[in-house]
mmCIF file of C-alpha atoms in Angstrom:
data_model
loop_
_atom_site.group_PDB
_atom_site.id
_atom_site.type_symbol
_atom_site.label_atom_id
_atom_site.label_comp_id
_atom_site.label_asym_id
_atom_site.label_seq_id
_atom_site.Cartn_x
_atom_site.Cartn_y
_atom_site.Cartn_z
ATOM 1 C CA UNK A 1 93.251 70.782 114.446
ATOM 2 C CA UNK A 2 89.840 71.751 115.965
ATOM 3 C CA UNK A 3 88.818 74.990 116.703
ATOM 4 C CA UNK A 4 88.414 76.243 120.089
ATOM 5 C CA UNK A 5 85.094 76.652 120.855
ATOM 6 C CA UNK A 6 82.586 79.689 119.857
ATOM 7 C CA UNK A 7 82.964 82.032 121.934
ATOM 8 C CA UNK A 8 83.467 86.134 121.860
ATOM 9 C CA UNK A 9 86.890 86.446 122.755
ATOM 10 C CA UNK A 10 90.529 85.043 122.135
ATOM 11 C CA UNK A 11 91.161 81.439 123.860
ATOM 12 C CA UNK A 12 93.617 82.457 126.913
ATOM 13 C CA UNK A 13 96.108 80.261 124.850
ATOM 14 C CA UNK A 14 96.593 81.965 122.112
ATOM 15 C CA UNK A 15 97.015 85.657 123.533
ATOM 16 C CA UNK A 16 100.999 85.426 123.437
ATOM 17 C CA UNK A 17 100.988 84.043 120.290
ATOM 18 C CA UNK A 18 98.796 87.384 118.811
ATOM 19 C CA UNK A 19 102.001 89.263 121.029
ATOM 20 C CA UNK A 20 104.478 87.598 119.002
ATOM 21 C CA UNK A 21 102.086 87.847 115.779
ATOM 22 C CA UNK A 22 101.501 91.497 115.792
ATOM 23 C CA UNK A 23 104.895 92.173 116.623
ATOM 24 C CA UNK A 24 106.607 89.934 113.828
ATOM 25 C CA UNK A 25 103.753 91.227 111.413
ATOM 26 C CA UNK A 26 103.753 94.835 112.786
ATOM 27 C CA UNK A 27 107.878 95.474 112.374
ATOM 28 C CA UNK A 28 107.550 93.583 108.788
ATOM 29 C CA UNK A 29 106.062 96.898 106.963
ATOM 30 C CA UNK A 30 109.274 98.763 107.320
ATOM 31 C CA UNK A 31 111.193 95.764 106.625
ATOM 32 C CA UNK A 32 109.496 94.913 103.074
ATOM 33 C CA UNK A 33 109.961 98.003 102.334
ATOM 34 C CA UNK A 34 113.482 98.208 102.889
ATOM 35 C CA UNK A 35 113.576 94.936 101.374
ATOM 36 C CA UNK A 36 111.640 96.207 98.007
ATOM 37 C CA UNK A 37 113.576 98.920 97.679
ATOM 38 C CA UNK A 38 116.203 96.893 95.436
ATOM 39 C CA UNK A 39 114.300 93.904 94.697
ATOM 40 C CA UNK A 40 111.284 93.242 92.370
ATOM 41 C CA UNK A 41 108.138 93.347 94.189
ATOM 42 C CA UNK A 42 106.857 90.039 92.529
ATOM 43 C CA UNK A 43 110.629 88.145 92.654
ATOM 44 C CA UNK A 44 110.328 89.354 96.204
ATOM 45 C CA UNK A 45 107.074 87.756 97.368
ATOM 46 C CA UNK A 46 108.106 83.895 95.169
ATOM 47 C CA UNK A 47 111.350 84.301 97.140
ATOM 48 C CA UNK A 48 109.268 84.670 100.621
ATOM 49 C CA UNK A 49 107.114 82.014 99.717
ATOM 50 C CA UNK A 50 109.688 79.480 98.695
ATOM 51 C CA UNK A 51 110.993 79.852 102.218
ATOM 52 C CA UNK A 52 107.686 79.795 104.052
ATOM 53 C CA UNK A 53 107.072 75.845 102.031
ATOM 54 C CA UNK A 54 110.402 75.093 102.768
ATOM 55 C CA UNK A 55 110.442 76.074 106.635
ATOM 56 C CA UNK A 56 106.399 75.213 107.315
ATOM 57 C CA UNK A 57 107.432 71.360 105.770
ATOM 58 C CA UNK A 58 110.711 71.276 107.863
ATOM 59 C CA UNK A 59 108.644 72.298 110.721
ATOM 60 C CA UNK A 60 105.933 69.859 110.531
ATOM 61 C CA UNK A 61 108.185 66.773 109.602
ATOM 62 C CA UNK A 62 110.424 67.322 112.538
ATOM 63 C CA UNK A 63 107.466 67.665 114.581
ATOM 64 C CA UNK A 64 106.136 64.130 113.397
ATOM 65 C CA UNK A 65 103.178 65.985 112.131
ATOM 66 C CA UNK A 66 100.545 64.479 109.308
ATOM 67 C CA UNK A 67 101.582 66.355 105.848
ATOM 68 C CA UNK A 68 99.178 64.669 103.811
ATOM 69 C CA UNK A 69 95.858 66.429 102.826
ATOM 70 C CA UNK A 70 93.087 64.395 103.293
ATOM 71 C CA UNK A 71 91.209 63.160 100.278
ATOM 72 C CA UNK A 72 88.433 65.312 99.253
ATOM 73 C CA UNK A 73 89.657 68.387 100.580
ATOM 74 C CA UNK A 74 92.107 69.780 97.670
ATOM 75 C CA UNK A 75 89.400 71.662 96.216
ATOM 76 C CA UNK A 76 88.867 73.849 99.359
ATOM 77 C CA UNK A 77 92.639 73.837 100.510
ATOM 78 C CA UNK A 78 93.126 75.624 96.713
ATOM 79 C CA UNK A 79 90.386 78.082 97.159
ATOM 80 C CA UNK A 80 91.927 79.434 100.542
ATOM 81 C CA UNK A 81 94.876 79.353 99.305
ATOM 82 C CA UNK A 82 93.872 81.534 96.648
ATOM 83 C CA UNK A 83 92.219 83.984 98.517
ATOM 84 C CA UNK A 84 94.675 83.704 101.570
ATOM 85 C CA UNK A 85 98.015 83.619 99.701
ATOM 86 C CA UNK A 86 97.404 85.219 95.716
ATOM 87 C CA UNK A 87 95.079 87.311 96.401
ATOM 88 C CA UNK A 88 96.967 89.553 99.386
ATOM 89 C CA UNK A 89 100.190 88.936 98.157
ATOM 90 C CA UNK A 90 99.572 89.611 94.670
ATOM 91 C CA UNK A 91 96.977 92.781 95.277
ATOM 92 C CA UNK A 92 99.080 93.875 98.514
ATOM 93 C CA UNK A 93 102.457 94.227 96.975
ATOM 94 C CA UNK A 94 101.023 96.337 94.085
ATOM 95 C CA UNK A 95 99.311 97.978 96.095
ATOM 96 C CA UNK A 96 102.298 99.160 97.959
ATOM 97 C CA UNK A 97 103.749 100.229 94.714
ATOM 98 C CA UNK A 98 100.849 102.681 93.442
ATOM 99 C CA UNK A 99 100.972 104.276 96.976
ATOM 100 C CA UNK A 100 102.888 105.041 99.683
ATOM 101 C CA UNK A 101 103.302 101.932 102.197
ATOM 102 C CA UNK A 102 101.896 103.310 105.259
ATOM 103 C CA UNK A 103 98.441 104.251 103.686
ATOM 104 C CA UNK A 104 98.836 101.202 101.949
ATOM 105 C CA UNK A 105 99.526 98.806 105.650
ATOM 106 C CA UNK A 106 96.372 100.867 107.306
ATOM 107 C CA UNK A 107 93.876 100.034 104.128
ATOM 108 C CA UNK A 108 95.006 96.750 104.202
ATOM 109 C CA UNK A 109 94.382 96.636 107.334
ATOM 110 C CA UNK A 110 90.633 97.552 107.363
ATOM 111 C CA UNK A 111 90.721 93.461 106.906
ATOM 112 C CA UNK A 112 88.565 92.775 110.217
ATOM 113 C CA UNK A 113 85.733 95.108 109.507
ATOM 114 C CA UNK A 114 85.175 92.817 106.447
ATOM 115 C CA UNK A 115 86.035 89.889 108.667
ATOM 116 C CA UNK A 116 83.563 90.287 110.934
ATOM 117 C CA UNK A 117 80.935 91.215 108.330
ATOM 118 C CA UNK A 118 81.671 88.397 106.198
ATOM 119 C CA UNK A 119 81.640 85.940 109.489
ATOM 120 C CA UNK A 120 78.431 87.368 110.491
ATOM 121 C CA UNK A 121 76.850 86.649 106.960
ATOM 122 C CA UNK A 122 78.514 83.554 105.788
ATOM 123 C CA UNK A 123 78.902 81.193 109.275
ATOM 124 C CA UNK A 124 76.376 83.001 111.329
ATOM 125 C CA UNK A 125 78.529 84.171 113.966
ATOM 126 C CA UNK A 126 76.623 86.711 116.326
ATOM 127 C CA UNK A 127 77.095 90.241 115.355
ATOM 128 C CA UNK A 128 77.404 91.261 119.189
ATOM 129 C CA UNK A 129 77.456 95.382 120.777
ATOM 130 C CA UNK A 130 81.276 94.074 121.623
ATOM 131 C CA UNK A 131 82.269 93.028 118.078
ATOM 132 C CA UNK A 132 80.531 96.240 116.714
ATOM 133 C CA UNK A 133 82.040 98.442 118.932
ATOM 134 C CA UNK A 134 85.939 96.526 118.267
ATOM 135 C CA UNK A 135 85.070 97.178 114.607
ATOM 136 C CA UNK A 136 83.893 100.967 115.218
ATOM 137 C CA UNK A 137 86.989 101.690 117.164
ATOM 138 C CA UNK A 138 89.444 99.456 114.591
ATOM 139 C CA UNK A 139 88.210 101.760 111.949
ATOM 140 C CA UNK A 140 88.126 105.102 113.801
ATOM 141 C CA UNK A 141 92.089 104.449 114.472
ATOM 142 C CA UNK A 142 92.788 103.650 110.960
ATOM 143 C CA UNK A 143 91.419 107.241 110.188
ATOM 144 C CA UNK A 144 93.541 108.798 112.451
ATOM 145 C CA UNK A 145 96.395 106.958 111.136
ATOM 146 C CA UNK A 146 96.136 108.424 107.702
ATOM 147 C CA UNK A 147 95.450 111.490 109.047
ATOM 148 C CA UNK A 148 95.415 114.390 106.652
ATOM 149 C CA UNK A 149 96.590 111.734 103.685
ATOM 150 C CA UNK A 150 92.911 110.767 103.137
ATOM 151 C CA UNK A 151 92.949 113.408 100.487
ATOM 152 C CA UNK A 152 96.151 111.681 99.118
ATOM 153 C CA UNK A 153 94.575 107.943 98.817
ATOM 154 C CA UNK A 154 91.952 109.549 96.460
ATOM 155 C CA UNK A 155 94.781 110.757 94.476
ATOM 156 C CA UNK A 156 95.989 107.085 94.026
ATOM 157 C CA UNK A 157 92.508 105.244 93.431
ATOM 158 C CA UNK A 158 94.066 102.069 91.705
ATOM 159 C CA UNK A 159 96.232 101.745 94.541
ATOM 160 C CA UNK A 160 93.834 102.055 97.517
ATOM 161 C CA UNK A 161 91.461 99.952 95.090
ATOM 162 C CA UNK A 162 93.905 97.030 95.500
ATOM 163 C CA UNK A 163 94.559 97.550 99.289
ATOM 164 C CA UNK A 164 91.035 97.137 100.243
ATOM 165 C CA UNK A 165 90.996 94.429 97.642
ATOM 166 C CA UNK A 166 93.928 92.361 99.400
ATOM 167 C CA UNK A 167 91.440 93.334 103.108
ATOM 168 C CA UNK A 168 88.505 91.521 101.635
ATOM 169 C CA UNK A 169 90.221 88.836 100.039
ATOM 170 C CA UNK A 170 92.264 88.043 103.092
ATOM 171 C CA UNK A 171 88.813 88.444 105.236
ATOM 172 C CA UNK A 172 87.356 86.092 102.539
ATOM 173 C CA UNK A 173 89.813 83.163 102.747
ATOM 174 C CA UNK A 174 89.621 83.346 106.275
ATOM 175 C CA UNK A 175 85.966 82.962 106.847
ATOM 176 C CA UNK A 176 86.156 80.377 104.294
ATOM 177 C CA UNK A 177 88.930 78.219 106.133
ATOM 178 C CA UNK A 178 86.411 78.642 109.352
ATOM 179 C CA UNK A 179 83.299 77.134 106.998
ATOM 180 C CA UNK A 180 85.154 74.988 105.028
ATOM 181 C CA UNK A 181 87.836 73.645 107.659
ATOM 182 C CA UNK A 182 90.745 71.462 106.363
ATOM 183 C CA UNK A 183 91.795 68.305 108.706
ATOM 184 C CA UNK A 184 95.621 69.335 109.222
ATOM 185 C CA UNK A 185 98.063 71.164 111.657
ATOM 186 C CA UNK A 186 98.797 74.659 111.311
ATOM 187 C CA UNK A 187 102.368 74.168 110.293
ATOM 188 C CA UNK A 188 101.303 71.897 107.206
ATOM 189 C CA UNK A 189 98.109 73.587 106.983
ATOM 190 C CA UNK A 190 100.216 76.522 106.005
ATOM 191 C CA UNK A 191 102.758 75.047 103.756
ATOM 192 C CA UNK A 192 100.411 73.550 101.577
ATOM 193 C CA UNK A 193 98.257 76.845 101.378
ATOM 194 C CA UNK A 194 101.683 78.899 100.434
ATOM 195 C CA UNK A 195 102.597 75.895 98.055
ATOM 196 C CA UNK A 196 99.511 76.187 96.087
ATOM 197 C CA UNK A 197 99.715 80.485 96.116
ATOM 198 C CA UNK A 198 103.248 79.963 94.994
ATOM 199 C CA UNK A 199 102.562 78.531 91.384
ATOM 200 C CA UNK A 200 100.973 81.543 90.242
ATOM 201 C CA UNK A 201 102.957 84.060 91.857
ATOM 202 C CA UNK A 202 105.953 82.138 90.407
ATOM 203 C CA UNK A 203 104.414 82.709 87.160
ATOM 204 C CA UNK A 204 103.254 86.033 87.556
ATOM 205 C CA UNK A 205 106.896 87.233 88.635
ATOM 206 C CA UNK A 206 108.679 85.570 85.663
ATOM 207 C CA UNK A 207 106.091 86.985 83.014
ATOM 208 C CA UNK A 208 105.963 90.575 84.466
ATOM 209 C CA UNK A 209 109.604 90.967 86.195
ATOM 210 C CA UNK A 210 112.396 90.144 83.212
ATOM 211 C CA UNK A 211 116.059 90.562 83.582
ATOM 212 C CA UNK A 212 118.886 89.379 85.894
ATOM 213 C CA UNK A 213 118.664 89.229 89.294
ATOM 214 C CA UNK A 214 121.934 89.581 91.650
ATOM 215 C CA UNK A 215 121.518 89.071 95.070
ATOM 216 C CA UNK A 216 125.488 90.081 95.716
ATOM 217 C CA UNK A 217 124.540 93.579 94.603
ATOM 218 C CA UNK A 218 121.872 93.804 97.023
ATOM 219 C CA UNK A 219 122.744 96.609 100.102
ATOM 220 C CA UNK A 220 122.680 95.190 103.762
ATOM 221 C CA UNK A 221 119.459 97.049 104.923
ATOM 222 C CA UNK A 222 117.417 95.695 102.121
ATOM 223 C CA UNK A 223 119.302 92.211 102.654
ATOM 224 C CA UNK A 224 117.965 91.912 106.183
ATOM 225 C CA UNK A 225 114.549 93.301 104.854
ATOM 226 C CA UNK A 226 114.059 90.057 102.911
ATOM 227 C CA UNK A 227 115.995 87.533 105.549
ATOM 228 C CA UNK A 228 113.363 89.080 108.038
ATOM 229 C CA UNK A 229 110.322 87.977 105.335
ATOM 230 C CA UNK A 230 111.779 84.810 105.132
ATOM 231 C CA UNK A 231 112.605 83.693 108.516
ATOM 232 C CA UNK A 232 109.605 85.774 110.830
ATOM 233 C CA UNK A 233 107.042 86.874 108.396
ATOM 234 C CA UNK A 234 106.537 83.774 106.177
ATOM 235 C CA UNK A 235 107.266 81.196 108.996
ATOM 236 C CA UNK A 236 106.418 81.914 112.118
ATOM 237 C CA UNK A 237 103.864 84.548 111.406
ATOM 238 C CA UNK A 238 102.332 83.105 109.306
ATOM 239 C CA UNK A 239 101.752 79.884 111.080
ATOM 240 C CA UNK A 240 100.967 82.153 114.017
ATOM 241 C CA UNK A 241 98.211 83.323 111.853
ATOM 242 C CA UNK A 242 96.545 80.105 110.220
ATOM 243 C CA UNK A 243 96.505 78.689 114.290
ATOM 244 C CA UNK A 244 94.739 81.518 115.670
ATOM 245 C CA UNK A 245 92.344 81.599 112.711
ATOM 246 C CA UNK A 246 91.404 77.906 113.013
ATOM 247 C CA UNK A 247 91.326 78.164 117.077
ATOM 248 C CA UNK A 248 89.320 81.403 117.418
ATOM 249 C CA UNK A 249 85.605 82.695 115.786
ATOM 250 C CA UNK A 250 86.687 84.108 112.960
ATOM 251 C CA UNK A 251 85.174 87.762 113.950
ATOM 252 C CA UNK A 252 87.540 87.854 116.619
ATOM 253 C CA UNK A 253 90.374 86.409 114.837
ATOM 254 C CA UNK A 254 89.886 89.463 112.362
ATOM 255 C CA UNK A 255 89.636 92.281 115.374
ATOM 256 C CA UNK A 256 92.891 90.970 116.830
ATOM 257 C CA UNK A 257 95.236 91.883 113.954
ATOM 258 C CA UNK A 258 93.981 95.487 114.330
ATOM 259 C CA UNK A 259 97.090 96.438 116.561
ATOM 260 C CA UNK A 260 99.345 95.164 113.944
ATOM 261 C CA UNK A 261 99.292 98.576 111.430
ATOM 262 C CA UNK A 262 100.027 100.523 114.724
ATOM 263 C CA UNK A 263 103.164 98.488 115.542
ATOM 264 C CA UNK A 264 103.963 99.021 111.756
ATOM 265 C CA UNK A 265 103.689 102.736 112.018
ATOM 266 C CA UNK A 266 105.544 102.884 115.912
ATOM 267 C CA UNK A 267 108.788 100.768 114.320
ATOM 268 C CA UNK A 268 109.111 102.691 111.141
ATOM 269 C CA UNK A 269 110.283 105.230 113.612
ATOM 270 C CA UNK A 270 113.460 102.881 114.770
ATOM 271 C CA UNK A 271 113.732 100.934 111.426
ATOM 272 C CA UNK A 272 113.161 104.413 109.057
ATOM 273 C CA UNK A 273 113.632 107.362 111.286
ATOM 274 C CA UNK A 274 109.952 108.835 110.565
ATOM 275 C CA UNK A 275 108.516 110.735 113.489
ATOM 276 C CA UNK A 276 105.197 109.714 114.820
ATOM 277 C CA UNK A 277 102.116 112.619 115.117
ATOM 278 C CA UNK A 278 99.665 113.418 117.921
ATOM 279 C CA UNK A 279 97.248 110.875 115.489
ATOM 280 C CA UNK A 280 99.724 108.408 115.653
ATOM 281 C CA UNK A 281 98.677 108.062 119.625
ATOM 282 C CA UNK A 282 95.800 108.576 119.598
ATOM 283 C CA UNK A 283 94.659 105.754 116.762
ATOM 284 C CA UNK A 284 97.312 103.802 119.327
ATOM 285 C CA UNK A 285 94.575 104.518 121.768
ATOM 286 C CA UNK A 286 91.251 103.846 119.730
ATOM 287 C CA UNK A 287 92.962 100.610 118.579
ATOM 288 C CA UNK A 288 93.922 99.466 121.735
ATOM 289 C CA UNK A 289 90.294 99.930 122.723
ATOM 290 C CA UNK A 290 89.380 97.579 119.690
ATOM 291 C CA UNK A 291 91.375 94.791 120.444
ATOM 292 C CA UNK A 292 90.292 94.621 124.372
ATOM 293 C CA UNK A 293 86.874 93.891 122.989
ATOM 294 C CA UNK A 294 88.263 90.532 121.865
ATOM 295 C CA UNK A 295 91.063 89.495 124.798
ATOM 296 C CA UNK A 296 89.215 90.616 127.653
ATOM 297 C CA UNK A 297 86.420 88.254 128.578
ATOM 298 C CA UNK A 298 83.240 89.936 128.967
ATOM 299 C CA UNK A 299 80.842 90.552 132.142
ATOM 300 C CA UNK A 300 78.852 87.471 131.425
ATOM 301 C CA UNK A 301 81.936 85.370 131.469
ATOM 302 C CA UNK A 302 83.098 86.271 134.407
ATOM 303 C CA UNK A 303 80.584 84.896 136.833
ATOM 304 C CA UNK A 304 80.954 81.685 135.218
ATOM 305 C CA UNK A 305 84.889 81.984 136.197
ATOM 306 C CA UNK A 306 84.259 82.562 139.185
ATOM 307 C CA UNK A 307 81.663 79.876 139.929
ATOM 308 C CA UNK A 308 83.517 77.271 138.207
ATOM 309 C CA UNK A 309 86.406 78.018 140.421
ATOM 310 C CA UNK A 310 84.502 77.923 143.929
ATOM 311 C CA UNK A 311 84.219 74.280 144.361
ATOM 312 C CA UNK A 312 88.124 73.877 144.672
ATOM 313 C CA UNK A 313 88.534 76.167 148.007
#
């Protein structure tokens, strides 16, 4: 799959697939943690990504697509994969545990601030007034979404440590895919990247998390917590994910998961019952603000729109 082009905002295409991403994504904070709530964290993640190989390969056979990584390219595929996959899953999900999850979800999501850095330094891409100012107002919501619980993310410094941790690393293996591109479609693309970040994870989970594990004694809320993971999260958002990262710049891919800790914090009101504050809108705002700077086109596209469109009246 090719990427798009260059420029400073998201292809037209792909805008209602970052609807459907930042919704699936957004609800999936109150679901993992429903769905942690009576299963090991690191069981819980080798579980999801079991699912998201079996489902991505599935996917991509029925589709007729190429599954086969070309030769030469196994050493990059792992390093993304290790980035993308071990390192947020396996720095996210403790992460969650040293801290509460919403403060964990916004540091975590302080991803594209490091995306766009890292883009800027590593492939070059322009570091524009419009990507600084999607960054400045990214941020400025996060702040208001913690609110007065910046004083309790000092209190947990191991935990925000691995949040921002699982931002860069995710920033990293993104910018990394963009420089370092692997010849395959999204749907195997993926599969192969959660293939490779399963083996670890695997092994991580059955050193760290002994004992039996019942799934009959599991509740419903936390059962439809993890059916959630499986089926939206680690299929189709995922995929969602590795096709607007390979389509888009990756600066802007980075800015347009901003909304996505906002739609976490909005649906833990329906999915938990907690009751959004005054900051709550008003980072809704700010953010909002930050990810126009990457769907809208700017001024000096628009003339071009309009001039390439004249010669058809």
């Amino acid at each position: 799959m090719k990427p798009a082009g260059t420029g400073h905002t998201l292809p037209p295409q792909l805008r209602w697939l970052l609807v459907g991403l930042t919704l699936g994504w957004g609800l999936n904070w109150p679901m993992m943690k429903l769905a942690v709530s009576e299963m090991a964290p690191m069981r819980f993640r080798t579980l999801c990504l079991a699912a998201g190989v079996a489902g991505l390969f599935a996917t991509a056979r029925a589709g007729g697509l190429r599954l086969r990584v070309p030769a030469g390219q196994w050493p990059r595929l792992i390093v993304i994969a290790l980035f993308n996959i071990c390192g947020w899953n396996i720095l996210a999900i403790y992460g969650v545990s040293l801290m509460a999850s919403g403060r964990a979800a916004i540091l975590g999501y302080t991803m594209p601030a490091w995306g766009v850095l890292l883009s800027t330094w590593i492939l070059g891409e322009p570091f524009t007034r419009r990507r600084a100012l999607g960054v400045a107002l990214g941020l400025g919501g996060m702040v208001f979404l913690l609110g007065g619980e910046i004083q309790a993310v000092g209190r947990a410094p191991l935990g925000a440590l691995c949040m921002v941790g699982a931002a860069f690393t995710w920033a990293l293996g993104t910018v990394i895919m963009k420089r370092w591109p692997v010849d395959l479609p999204a749907s195997s693309f993926t599969a192969w990247q959660m293939a490779v970040g399963l083996v670890p994870i695997l092994a991580l989970a059955l050193y760290a998390e002994r004992g039996p594990f019942n799934p009959r004694a599991l509740s419903m809320a936390p059962l439809l917590g993890i059916l959630y993971n499986l089926v939206v999260a680690f299929n189709f958002c995922y995929w969602a994910w590795t096709r607007i990262a390979i389509l888009a710049p990756a600066g802007v891919a980075s800015l347009a998961t901003m909304m996505i800790p906002v739609v976490g914090v909005f649906s833990s009101v329906l999915v938990l019952g907690e009751v959004p504050s005054w900051s709550d809108y008003a980072a809704l705002v700010l953010v909002v603000g930050s990810l126009a700077t990457v769907v809208l086109p700017s001024r000096a596209a628009r003339p071009a729109v309009r001039g390439a469109a004249a010669p058809t009246r």
